[in-house]
Every structure is written in C-alpha cells, then in structure tokens.
Amino acid sequence: QVQLQESGPGLVKPSQTLSLTCSVSGDSVTRGTFYWNWIRQPAGKGLEWIGRVYTSGTTNYNPSLKSRVSISLETSKNQFSLKLSSVTAADTALYYCARVVDSRGGYFDFWGQGILVTVSS
Amino acid sequence: SYELTQPPSVSVSPGQTATVTCFGDNLGDKFASWFQQKAGQSPALVIYHDTKRPSGIPERFSGSNSGNTATLTIRGTQDMDEADYYCQAWDRSTAVFGGGTRLTVL
C-alpha cells in the first residue's frame, strides 16, 4: 500500500520560504507512471493545486503561484519537496502531497494526511 | 483560467439519491474525477475517468460527464456519505478543483 507523509515546519514567518517534504513508501518516486503533487487547503475552504513533478524532473505549476513555487524530487530519499517563497498570511493552509497516475486524465489516487502550516510573525 | 463550478450545498434524505454537479466549459472533453472529504480527513478518490470507481468504493457511487457538466450520483445515500465533495479536471497540465459541495444527509 502506498503511503505519503508530509513533514516540515508548522510555523513560517512572513516573507520567508515555506519548505515541506513528502516521504513516499510502498512505491518509488522514480517509477515513470506517476506524477507527484502538492495541494493546499485553507481552513474551511476548498482545494488548490500547487504543482507537480514527474520522474524526469519536469514540473508544472499553478499559474497563480508559479513565480514563488519550486517542486523537486529527492530520489535518494524517495521524497519530493515543495518550496514556496515570500509567504504571507494567505499561504496559511493544510498542505497535502498526493500521487497522480500518469494517464490521459490523470487521477489523484493516494494522498498524505496533510500538514498545517501557519504563516505568522 | 479554467474554472469548475459546484453548488455549495446539497441535501438528501437517507436512502434517496443525491446528485452533485460540476460545471466547466466543455468539461465533457476532459476527464473528471470526484473526491470525498470527511471532516478532519484527507480527500479520497471516489470516481475517476468520469465513471470509474476505485477499488473499495461502493457501487452506489457513480459518475457521468457530458457537455459542460460532470455529475456525481449517490444512490441509496447513507449517513456515512455526509461529506464535502470536490470535482477535478486537468486543463493544459494544470489541475483544477471545483469549489466543493457540502452533502448533508438529513
């Protein structure tokens, strides 16, 4: 069974960079049939896709966040990471990592439990 | 940018059929997925590729997608189905989620 687990600081100061890691077990981030994604959800609100990374290292980002986001693979640790720069209170949210099956109409089949990140001084 | 629109809330009586809609421009030309999110839990996939159910999802969940509307149907709705439901599709390598629908089983 595939499992994803988010980790990182739960509190980040405004203007700093948010850094999170997703640890994958039960699968390899180098297997070429999946994309690895980050999604966030502010309290009481809906889901917002942040971006994805493919096994080749190719990335796609939400246009609204593109200038501040970087997602990368850490293959030796079977992890992938998220960096979001110049954060503000609006970036406070529950952050999920998730796997997408690489097919036409790829679908999110496994999700992590989420990690709450608060942006505050 | 591409948008998916869902009704904020839907109510249904136990045992009846619940219908949750998702509207997007030419959505029928894309594949739609549906997620169930119960309070305090991560989203869970209930429908993918418009109509397919992942292993473990009850047969009472079904989906369709045509024209501008994708629909999630829950037949014989149970108390345990009370949750938020989100539709999702891809638009030019970008994942788009609907705003979510709160399903209340009265």
Coordinates of N, CA and C in Angstrom, one line a residue:
Chain A
Q1 N 0.8 -1.2 0.0 CA 0.0 0.0 0.0 C 0.9 1.2 0.0
V2 N 0.6 2.2 -0.9 CA 1.3 3.4 -1.0 C 1.0 4.3 0.1
Q3 N 2.0 4.9 0.8 CA 1.7 5.9 1.8 C 2.6 7.1 1.6
L4 N 2.0 8.3 1.8 CA 2.7 9.6 1.7 C 2.6 10.3 3.0
Q5 N 3.7 10.9 3.4 CA 3.7 11.6 4.7 C 4.4 13.0 4.5
E6 N 3.7 14.0 4.8 CA 4.2 15.4 4.8 C 5.0 15.7 6.1
S7 N 6.1 16.5 5.9 CA 6.8 16.9 7.1 C 7.4 18.3 6.8
G8 N 7.7 19.0 7.9 CA 8.3 20.3 7.8 C 7.8 21.2 8.9
P9 N 8.3 22.5 8.9 CA 7.9 23.4 10.0 C 6.4 23.8 9.9
G10 N 5.8 23.8 11.1 CA 4.4 24.2 11.1 C 4.1 25.7 11.2
L11 N 5.2 26.4 11.4 CA 5.1 27.9 11.5 C 6.2 28.5 10.7
V12 N 5.8 29.5 9.8 CA 6.8 30.2 9.0 C 6.5 31.7 9.1
K13 N 7.6 32.5 9.2 CA 7.4 33.9 9.3 C 7.1 34.5 7.9
P14 N 6.3 35.6 7.9 CA 6.0 36.3 6.6 C 7.3 36.7 5.9
S15 N 7.3 36.6 4.6 CA 8.3 36.9 3.7 C 9.4 35.8 3.6
Q16 N 9.3 34.8 4.5 CA 10.3 33.7 4.4 C 9.8 32.6 3.4
T17 N 10.6 31.6 3.3 CA 10.3 30.5 2.4 C 9.7 29.3 3.2
L18 N 8.6 28.8 2.7 CA 8.0 27.6 3.3 C 8.6 26.4 2.6
S19 N 9.1 25.4 3.4 CA 9.7 24.2 2.8 C 9.1 23.0 3.4
L20 N 8.6 22.1 2.6 CA 7.9 20.9 3.0 C 8.5 19.7 2.2
T21 N 8.4 18.5 2.9 CA 8.9 17.3 2.2 C 7.8 16.3 2.3
C22 N 7.7 15.5 1.3 CA 6.7 14.4 1.2 C 7.5 13.1 1.1
S23 N 7.4 12.2 2.1 CA 8.1 10.9 2.1 C 7.1 9.9 1.6
V24 N 7.6 9.1 0.6 CA 6.8 8.1 -0.1 C 7.3 6.7 0.3
S25 N 6.3 5.9 0.7 CA 6.6 4.4 1.0 C 5.7 3.6 0.2
G26 N 6.1 2.4 -0.1 CA 5.3 1.5 -0.9 C 5.4 1.7 -2.4
D27 N 6.2 2.6 -2.8 CA 6.4 2.9 -4.3 C 7.7 3.7 -4.4
S28 N 8.1 3.9 -5.6 CA 9.3 4.7 -5.9 C 8.9 6.0 -6.7
V29 N 9.5 7.1 -6.2 CA 9.2 8.3 -6.9 C 9.9 8.4 -8.3
T30 N 10.7 7.3 -8.6 CA 11.4 7.3 -9.9 C 10.6 6.4 -10.9
R31 N 9.5 5.8 -10.4 CA 8.7 4.9 -11.3 C 8.0 5.8 -12.3
G32 N 8.2 5.6 -13.6 CA 7.7 6.5 -14.6 C 6.3 6.5 -14.9
T33 N 5.4 6.2 -14.0 CA 4.0 6.1 -14.3 C 3.2 7.1 -13.4
F34 N 3.9 7.9 -12.7 CA 3.2 8.8 -11.7 C 3.7 10.2 -11.7
Y35 N 2.9 11.1 -11.4 CA 3.3 12.5 -11.0 C 3.1 12.6 -9.5
W36 N 4.0 13.5 -9.0 CA 4.0 13.7 -7.5 C 3.6 15.2 -7.3
N37 N 2.5 15.4 -6.5 CA 1.9 16.7 -6.4 C 1.8 17.3 -5.0
W38 N 1.6 18.6 -5.0 CA 1.3 19.3 -3.8 C 0.0 20.1 -4.0
I39 N -0.9 20.0 -3.0 CA -2.2 20.6 -3.0 C -2.3 21.3 -1.6
R40 N -3.1 22.4 -1.5 CA -3.3 23.0 -0.2 C -4.7 23.4 0.0
Q41 N -5.1 23.5 1.3 CA -6.5 23.8 1.6 C -6.5 24.7 2.8
P42 N -6.8 26.0 2.6 CA -7.0 26.9 3.8 C -8.2 26.4 4.6
A43 N -8.1 26.7 5.9 CA -9.2 26.3 6.8 C -10.6 26.7 6.3
G44 N -11.4 25.7 6.2 CA -12.8 25.9 5.8 C -13.0 26.2 4.4
K45 N -12.0 26.1 3.6 CA -12.1 26.4 2.1 C -11.8 25.2 1.3
G46 N -11.7 25.4 0.0 CA -11.6 24.3 -1.0 C -10.1 24.0 -1.3
L47 N -9.9 23.0 -2.2 CA -8.6 22.5 -2.5 C -8.0 23.4 -3.6
E48 N -6.7 23.7 -3.5 CA -6.0 24.4 -4.5 C -4.7 23.6 -4.9
W49 N -4.6 23.3 -6.2 CA -3.4 22.6 -6.7 C -2.3 23.5 -6.7
I50 N -1.1 23.1 -6.3 CA 0.1 23.9 -6.3 C 1.0 23.6 -7.4
G51 N 1.2 22.3 -7.6 CA 2.1 21.9 -8.7 C 2.4 20.4 -8.7
R52 N 3.2 20.0 -9.6 CA 3.6 18.6 -9.7 C 5.0 18.4 -10.3
V53 N 5.6 17.2 -10.0 CA 6.9 16.9 -10.6 C 6.8 15.5 -11.1
Y54 N 7.4 15.3 -12.3 CA 7.4 14.0 -12.9 C 8.8 13.3 -12.6
T55 N 8.9 12.1 -12.9 CA 10.1 11.3 -12.6 C 11.3 11.9 -13.3
S56 N 11.1 12.5 -14.4 CA 12.2 13.1 -15.2 C 12.6 14.4 -14.6
G57 N 11.9 14.9 -13.6 CA 12.2 16.2 -13.0 C 11.4 17.3 -13.6
T58 N 10.6 17.0 -14.7 CA 9.7 18.0 -15.3 C 8.7 18.5 -14.3
T59 N 8.4 19.8 -14.3 CA 7.5 20.3 -13.4 C 6.4 21.1 -14.1
N60 N 5.2 21.2 -13.4 CA 4.1 22.1 -13.8 C 3.6 22.8 -12.6
Y61 N 3.3 24.1 -12.7 CA 2.8 24.8 -11.5 C 1.5 25.5 -11.8
N62 N 0.8 25.8 -10.7 CA -0.4 26.6 -10.8 C 0.0 28.0 -11.2
P63 N -0.5 28.5 -12.3 CA -0.1 29.9 -12.8 C -0.1 30.9 -11.7
S64 N -1.1 30.8 -10.8 CA -1.2 31.8 -9.8 C -0.1 31.8 -8.7
L65 N 0.6 30.7 -8.7 CA 1.7 30.6 -7.7 C 3.1 30.4 -8.4
K66 N 3.1 30.3 -9.7 CA 4.3 29.9 -10.4 C 5.5 30.7 -10.1
S67 N 5.4 32.0 -9.8 CA 6.6 32.8 -9.6 C 7.2 32.5 -8.2
R68 N 6.5 31.8 -7.3 CA 7.0 31.6 -6.0 C 7.3 30.1 -5.6
V69 N 6.9 29.2 -6.6 CA 6.9 27.8 -6.2 C 8.1 27.0 -6.9
S70 N 8.6 26.1 -6.2 CA 9.5 25.1 -6.7 C 9.3 23.7 -6.1
I71 N 9.1 22.7 -7.0 CA 8.9 21.4 -6.6 C 10.0 20.5 -7.2
S72 N 10.6 19.6 -6.4 CA 11.7 18.8 -6.9 C 11.7 17.4 -6.2
L73 N 12.3 16.5 -6.9 CA 12.4 15.1 -6.4 C 13.7 15.0 -5.7
E74 N 13.7 14.2 -4.6 CA 14.9 13.8 -3.9 C 14.9 12.2 -4.0
T75 N 15.4 11.7 -5.1 CA 15.3 10.3 -5.4 C 16.0 9.4 -4.4
S76 N 17.2 9.9 -3.9 CA 17.9 9.0 -3.0 C 17.2 8.7 -1.7
K77 N 16.3 9.7 -1.3 CA 15.5 9.5 -0.1 C 14.0 9.1 -0.4
N78 N 13.7 8.9 -1.7 CA 12.3 8.6 -2.1 C 11.3 9.6 -1.6
Q79 N 11.7 10.9 -1.8 CA 10.9 12.0 -1.4 C 10.8 13.0 -2.5
F80 N 9.8 13.9 -2.3 CA 9.8 15.1 -3.1 C 9.4 16.3 -2.2
S81 N 9.8 17.5 -2.7 CA 9.7 18.6 -1.8 C 9.0 19.8 -2.5
L82 N 8.6 20.7 -1.6 CA 7.9 21.9 -2.0 C 8.6 23.1 -1.4
K83 N 8.9 24.1 -2.2 CA 9.4 25.4 -1.6 C 8.5 26.5 -2.1
L84 N 8.0 27.3 -1.2 CA 7.1 28.5 -1.6 C 7.7 29.7 -0.9
S85 N 8.1 30.6 -1.8 CA 8.9 31.8 -1.3 C 7.9 33.0 -1.0
S86 N 8.5 33.9 -0.3 CA 7.8 35.2 0.0 C 6.4 35.0 0.6
V87 N 6.2 34.1 1.6 CA 4.9 33.8 2.1 C 4.3 34.9 2.8
T88 N 2.9 34.9 2.8 CA 2.1 35.8 3.6 C 1.1 35.0 4.3
A89 N 0.2 35.7 5.1 CA -0.8 35.0 5.8 C -1.8 34.2 4.9
A90 N -1.9 34.7 3.7 CA -2.7 34.0 2.7 C -2.2 32.6 2.4
D91 N -1.0 32.3 2.7 CA -0.4 31.0 2.4 C -0.7 30.0 3.6
T92 N -1.3 30.5 4.6 CA -1.6 29.6 5.8 C -2.7 28.6 5.3
A93 N -2.4 27.3 5.5 CA -3.2 26.3 4.9 C -2.8 24.9 5.4
L94 N -3.6 23.9 5.1 CA -3.2 22.5 5.3 C -2.6 22.1 3.9
Y95 N -1.4 21.6 4.0 CA -0.7 21.2 2.7 C -0.7 19.7 2.6
Y96 N -1.2 19.2 1.4 CA -1.2 17.8 1.1 C -0.2 17.5 0.0
C97 N 0.4 16.3 0.1 CA 1.1 15.8 -1.1 C 0.2 14.6 -1.6
A98 N 0.3 14.3 -2.9 CA -0.5 13.3 -3.5 C 0.1 12.7 -4.7
R99 N -0.3 11.5 -5.0 CA 0.2 10.9 -6.2 C -0.8 10.9 -7.3
V100 N -0.4 11.2 -8.5 CA -1.3 11.1 -9.7 C -0.8 10.1 -10.6
V101 N -1.8 9.2 -11.0 CA -1.5 8.2 -12.0 C -1.3 8.9 -13.4
D102 N -0.2 8.6 -14.0 CA 0.1 9.3 -15.3 C -0.6 8.6 -16.4
S103 N -1.8 9.2 -16.7 CA -2.6 8.7 -17.9 C -3.3 9.8 -18.4
R104 N -3.9 9.7 -19.6 CA -4.8 10.8 -20.1 C -5.9 11.0 -19.0
G105 N -6.0 12.2 -18.5 CA -7.0 12.4 -17.4 C -6.4 11.8 -16.1
G106 N -5.2 12.1 -15.8 CA -4.5 11.5 -14.6 C -5.4 11.8 -13.4
Y107 N -5.3 10.8 -12.5 CA -6.2 11.0 -11.3 C -5.4 10.8 -10.0
F108 N -5.8 11.5 -9.0 CA -5.1 11.5 -7.7 C -5.6 10.3 -6.9
D109 N -4.7 9.3 -6.8 CA -5.2 8.1 -6.1 C -4.7 7.9 -4.7
F110 N -3.6 8.5 -4.3 CA -3.2 8.5 -2.9 C -2.8 9.8 -2.4
W111 N -3.2 10.1 -1.2 CA -3.0 11.4 -0.5 C -2.3 11.2 0.8
G112 N -1.5 12.2 1.2 CA -0.9 12.2 2.6 C -2.0 12.7 3.5
Q113 N -1.7 12.7 4.8 CA -2.7 13.1 5.8 C -2.7 14.7 5.9
G114 N -1.7 15.3 5.4 CA -1.7 16.8 5.4 C -0.9 17.3 6.6
I115 N -0.4 18.5 6.4 CA 0.4 19.2 7.4 C -0.1 20.7 7.5
L116 N -0.4 21.1 8.6 CA -0.8 22.5 8.8 C 0.4 23.4 8.9
V117 N 0.4 24.4 8.0 CA 1.4 25.4 8.0 C 0.8 26.8 8.3
T118 N 1.2 27.5 9.3 CA 0.7 28.8 9.6 C 1.8 29.8 9.3
V119 N 1.4 30.9 8.7 CA 2.4 32.0 8.4 C 2.0 33.1 9.4
S120 N 3.0 33.4 10.3 CA 2.7 34.4 11.3 C 4.1 34.8 11.9
S121 N 4.1 36.0 12.3 CA 5.4 36.5 12.9 C 5.3 36.2 14.4
Chain B
S1 N -8.3 31.7 -16.8 CA -8.0 30.4 -16.3 C -9.3 29.6 -16.3
Y2 N -9.1 28.3 -16.3 CA -10.2 27.3 -16.3 C -10.8 27.3 -15.0
E3 N -12.2 27.2 -14.9 CA -12.9 27.1 -13.6 C -13.9 26.0 -13.6
L4 N -14.1 25.4 -12.5 CA -15.1 24.4 -12.3 C -16.0 24.9 -11.2
T5 N -17.3 24.9 -11.4 CA -18.3 25.4 -10.5 C -19.2 24.4 -10.0
Q6 N -19.3 24.3 -8.6 CA -20.2 23.4 -7.9 C -21.2 24.1 -7.1
P7 N -22.3 23.5 -6.8 CA -23.2 24.2 -5.8 C -22.6 24.0 -4.4
P8 N -22.8 25.0 -3.6 CA -22.1 25.0 -2.3 C -22.7 23.9 -1.4
S9 N -24.0 23.6 -1.6 CA -24.6 22.6 -0.7 C -25.7 21.8 -1.4
V10 N -25.8 20.5 -1.0 CA -26.9 19.6 -1.5 C -27.4 18.9 -0.2
S11 N -28.7 18.7 -0.1 CA -29.3 18.0 1.0 C -30.0 16.8 0.4
V12 N -30.0 15.7 1.2 CA -30.7 14.5 0.7 C -31.2 13.7 1.9
S13 N -32.3 13.0 1.8 CA -32.8 12.1 2.8 C -32.1 10.8 2.7
P14 N -31.9 10.1 3.9 CA -31.3 8.8 3.8 C -32.1 7.8 2.9
G15 N -31.3 7.1 2.1 CA -32.0 6.2 1.2 C -32.3 6.7 -0.2
Q16 N -32.3 8.1 -0.3 CA -32.6 8.7 -1.5 C -31.4 8.9 -2.4
T17 N -31.6 9.5 -3.6 CA -30.5 9.7 -4.5 C -30.0 11.1 -4.4
A18 N -28.7 11.3 -4.2 CA -28.0 12.6 -4.2 C -27.3 12.8 -5.5
T19 N -27.5 14.1 -6.0 CA -26.8 14.4 -7.3 C -26.0 15.7 -7.0
V20 N -24.7 15.6 -7.3 CA -23.8 16.7 -7.2 C -23.2 17.1 -8.6
T21 N -23.4 18.3 -9.0 CA -23.0 18.7 -10.3 C -21.7 19.5 -10.3
C22 N -21.0 19.5 -11.4 CA -19.8 20.3 -11.6 C -19.8 20.9 -13.0
F23 N -19.7 22.2 -13.1 CA -19.9 22.8 -14.4 C -18.5 23.4 -14.8
G24 N -18.2 23.2 -16.1 CA -17.0 23.8 -16.7 C -17.1 23.8 -18.2
D25 N -16.5 24.8 -18.8 CA -16.5 25.0 -20.2 C -16.0 23.7 -20.9
N26 N -16.9 23.1 -21.7 CA -16.5 21.9 -22.4 C -15.9 20.8 -21.5
L27 N -16.4 20.7 -20.3 CA -15.9 19.7 -19.4 C -16.0 18.3 -19.9
G28 N -17.0 18.1 -20.7 CA -17.1 16.7 -21.3 C -16.0 16.3 -22.2
D29 N -15.2 17.2 -22.6 CA -14.0 16.9 -23.4 C -12.8 16.5 -22.6
K30 N -12.9 16.6 -21.3 CA -11.9 16.3 -20.4 C -12.3 15.1 -19.5
F31 N -11.4 14.5 -18.7 CA -11.8 13.5 -17.8 C -12.0 14.2 -16.4
A32 N -13.1 13.8 -15.8 CA -13.4 14.4 -14.4 C -13.2 13.3 -13.4
S33 N -12.7 13.8 -12.2 CA -12.6 13.0 -11.0 C -13.4 13.6 -9.9
W34 N -13.8 12.8 -8.9 CA -14.5 13.2 -7.8 C -13.9 12.7 -6.5
F35 N -13.8 13.6 -5.5 CA -13.2 13.3 -4.2 C -14.2 13.5 -3.1
Q36 N -14.2 12.6 -2.1 CA -15.0 12.8 -0.9 C -14.0 13.2 0.2
Q37 N -14.4 14.2 1.0 CA -13.6 14.6 2.1 C -14.5 14.8 3.3
K38 N -14.3 13.9 4.3 CA -15.0 13.9 5.5 C -14.2 14.8 6.5
A39 N -14.9 15.3 7.5 CA -14.3 16.2 8.5 C -13.0 15.7 9.1
G40 N -12.0 16.5 9.0 CA -10.7 16.1 9.5 C -9.9 15.1 8.8
Q41 N -10.4 14.7 7.6 CA -9.7 13.7 6.8 C -9.2 14.2 5.5
S42 N -8.2 13.5 4.9 CA -7.8 13.9 3.5 C -8.8 13.5 2.5
P43 N -8.8 14.2 1.4 CA -9.7 13.8 0.3 C -9.5 12.4 -0.2
A44 N -10.5 11.7 -0.6 CA -10.4 10.3 -1.0 C -11.1 10.2 -2.4
L45 N -10.4 9.6 -3.4 CA -11.0 9.4 -4.7 C -12.2 8.5 -4.7
V46 N -13.3 9.0 -5.3 CA -14.5 8.1 -5.4 C -14.8 7.8 -6.8
I47 N -14.5 8.7 -7.8 CA -14.7 8.5 -9.2 C -13.5 9.1 -10.0
Y48 N -13.1 8.3 -11.0 CA -12.1 8.9 -11.9 C -12.4 8.5 -13.3
H49 N -11.8 9.2 -14.2 CA -12.1 9.0 -15.7 C -13.6 9.0 -15.9
D50 N -14.3 10.0 -15.3 CA -15.7 10.3 -15.4 C -16.6 9.3 -14.7
T51 N -16.3 8.0 -14.9 CA -17.3 7.0 -14.5 C -16.7 5.8 -13.7
K52 N -15.4 5.7 -13.5 CA -14.8 4.6 -12.9 C -14.7 4.7 -11.4
R53 N -14.9 3.6 -10.7 CA -14.8 3.6 -9.2 C -13.6 2.9 -8.8
P54 N -12.8 3.5 -7.9 CA -11.6 2.8 -7.4 C -12.0 1.6 -6.6
S55 N -11.1 0.7 -6.4 CA -11.4 -0.5 -5.5 C -11.8 0.0 -4.1
G56 N -12.9 -0.6 -3.6 CA -13.3 -0.3 -2.3 C -14.4 0.8 -2.2
I57 N -14.7 1.4 -3.3 CA -15.8 2.4 -3.4 C -17.1 1.7 -3.7
P58 N -18.1 2.0 -2.9 CA -19.4 1.3 -3.1 C -20.0 1.5 -4.4
E59 N -20.8 0.6 -4.9 CA -21.4 0.7 -6.2 C -22.5 1.8 -6.2
R60 N -22.9 2.3 -5.0 CA -23.9 3.4 -5.0 C -23.3 4.7 -5.6
F61 N -22.0 4.8 -5.7 CA -21.4 6.0 -6.3 C -21.2 5.8 -7.8
S62 N -21.7 6.7 -8.5 CA -21.5 6.7 -10.0 C -21.2 8.1 -10.5
G63 N -20.7 8.1 -11.7 CA -20.4 9.4 -12.3 C -20.7 9.5 -13.8
S64 N -20.9 10.7 -14.3 CA -21.1 10.9 -15.7 C -20.5 12.2 -16.1
N65 N -20.3 12.4 -17.4 CA -19.7 13.7 -17.8 C -20.0 13.9 -19.3
S66 N -20.7 15.0 -19.6 CA -21.1 15.3 -20.9 C -21.4 16.8 -21.1
G67 N -21.0 17.3 -22.3 CA -21.3 18.7 -22.5 C -20.4 19.5 -21.5
N68 N -21.1 20.3 -20.7 CA -20.4 21.2 -19.8 C -20.5 20.8 -18.4
T69 N -21.1 19.6 -18.1 CA -21.4 19.2 -16.8 C -21.0 17.7 -16.4
A70 N -20.3 17.6 -15.3 CA -20.0 16.3 -14.8 C -20.9 16.1 -13.6
T71 N -21.3 14.9 -13.3 CA -22.3 14.7 -12.3 C -21.9 13.5 -11.4
L72 N -21.9 13.6 -10.1 CA -21.7 12.5 -9.2 C -23.1 12.2 -8.6
T73 N -23.4 10.9 -8.7 CA -24.7 10.4 -8.2 C -24.4 9.4 -7.1
I74 N -25.1 9.5 -6.0 CA -25.0 8.6 -4.9 C -26.4 8.0 -4.7
R75 N -26.6 6.8 -5.0 CA -27.9 6.1 -4.9 C -28.0 5.5 -3.5
G76 N -29.2 5.5 -2.9 CA -29.3 4.9 -1.6 C -28.4 5.6 -0.6
T77 N -28.4 6.9 -0.6 CA -27.4 7.6 0.3 C -27.5 7.2 1.7
Q78 N -26.4 7.1 2.4 CA -26.3 6.7 3.8 C -25.7 7.8 4.6
D79 N -25.9 7.7 5.9 CA -25.4 8.8 6.8 C -23.9 9.0 6.6
M80 N -23.2 7.9 6.3 CA -21.7 7.9 6.2 C -21.3 8.7 5.0
D81 N -22.2 9.0 4.1 CA -21.9 9.7 2.8 C -21.8 11.2 3.1
E82 N -22.2 11.6 4.2 CA -22.2 13.1 4.5 C -20.8 13.5 4.5
A83 N -20.5 14.5 3.7 CA -19.1 14.9 3.5 C -19.1 16.1 2.5
D84 N -17.9 16.6 2.2 CA -17.6 17.6 1.1 C -17.2 16.8 -0.1
Y85 N -17.7 17.2 -1.2 CA -17.3 16.5 -2.5 C -16.7 17.5 -3.4
Y86 N -15.6 17.2 -4.0 CA -14.9 18.0 -5.0 C -14.8 17.4 -6.3
C87 N -15.0 18.1 -7.4 CA -14.7 17.6 -8.7 C -13.3 18.2 -9.1
Q88 N -12.7 17.5 -10.1 CA -11.4 17.9 -10.5 C -11.2 17.5 -12.0
A89 N -10.5 18.4 -12.7 CA -10.1 18.1 -14.1 C -8.8 18.7 -14.4
W90 N -8.2 18.3 -15.5 CA -6.9 18.9 -15.9 C -7.2 19.8 -17.1
D91 N -6.5 21.0 -17.1 CA -6.6 21.9 -18.2 C -5.2 22.4 -18.5
R92 N -4.7 21.9 -19.6 CA -3.3 22.3 -20.1 C -2.3 22.1 -18.9
S93 N -2.2 20.9 -18.5 CA -1.2 20.5 -17.5 C -1.4 21.2 -16.1
T94 N -2.5 21.7 -15.9 CA -2.9 22.3 -14.6 C -4.1 21.6 -14.0
A95 N -4.0 21.2 -12.8 CA -5.1 20.6 -12.1 C -6.0 21.7 -11.6
V96 N -7.3 21.5 -11.9 CA -8.3 22.4 -11.4 C -9.3 21.7 -10.5
F97 N -9.6 22.3 -9.4 CA -10.7 21.7 -8.5 C -11.9 22.6 -8.4
G98 N -13.0 22.0 -8.3 CA -14.2 22.8 -8.1 C -14.2 23.3 -6.6
G99 N -15.1 24.2 -6.3 CA -15.1 24.8 -5.0 C -15.6 23.9 -3.9
G100 N -16.2 22.8 -4.3 CA -16.7 21.8 -3.3 C -18.2 22.0 -3.0
T101 N -18.8 20.8 -2.7 CA -20.2 20.8 -2.3 C -20.4 20.0 -1.0
R102 N -21.0 20.7 -0.1 CA -21.3 20.0 1.2 C -22.6 19.2 1.1
L103 N -22.4 17.9 1.2 CA -23.6 17.0 1.1 C -24.1 16.7 2.5
T104 N -25.3 17.1 2.8 CA -25.9 16.9 4.1 C -27.0 15.8 4.0
V105 N -26.9 14.8 4.8 CA -27.9 13.7 4.8 C -28.8 14.0 6.0
L106 N -30.1 14.4 5.7 CA -31.0 14.9 6.7 C -31.8 13.7 7.3

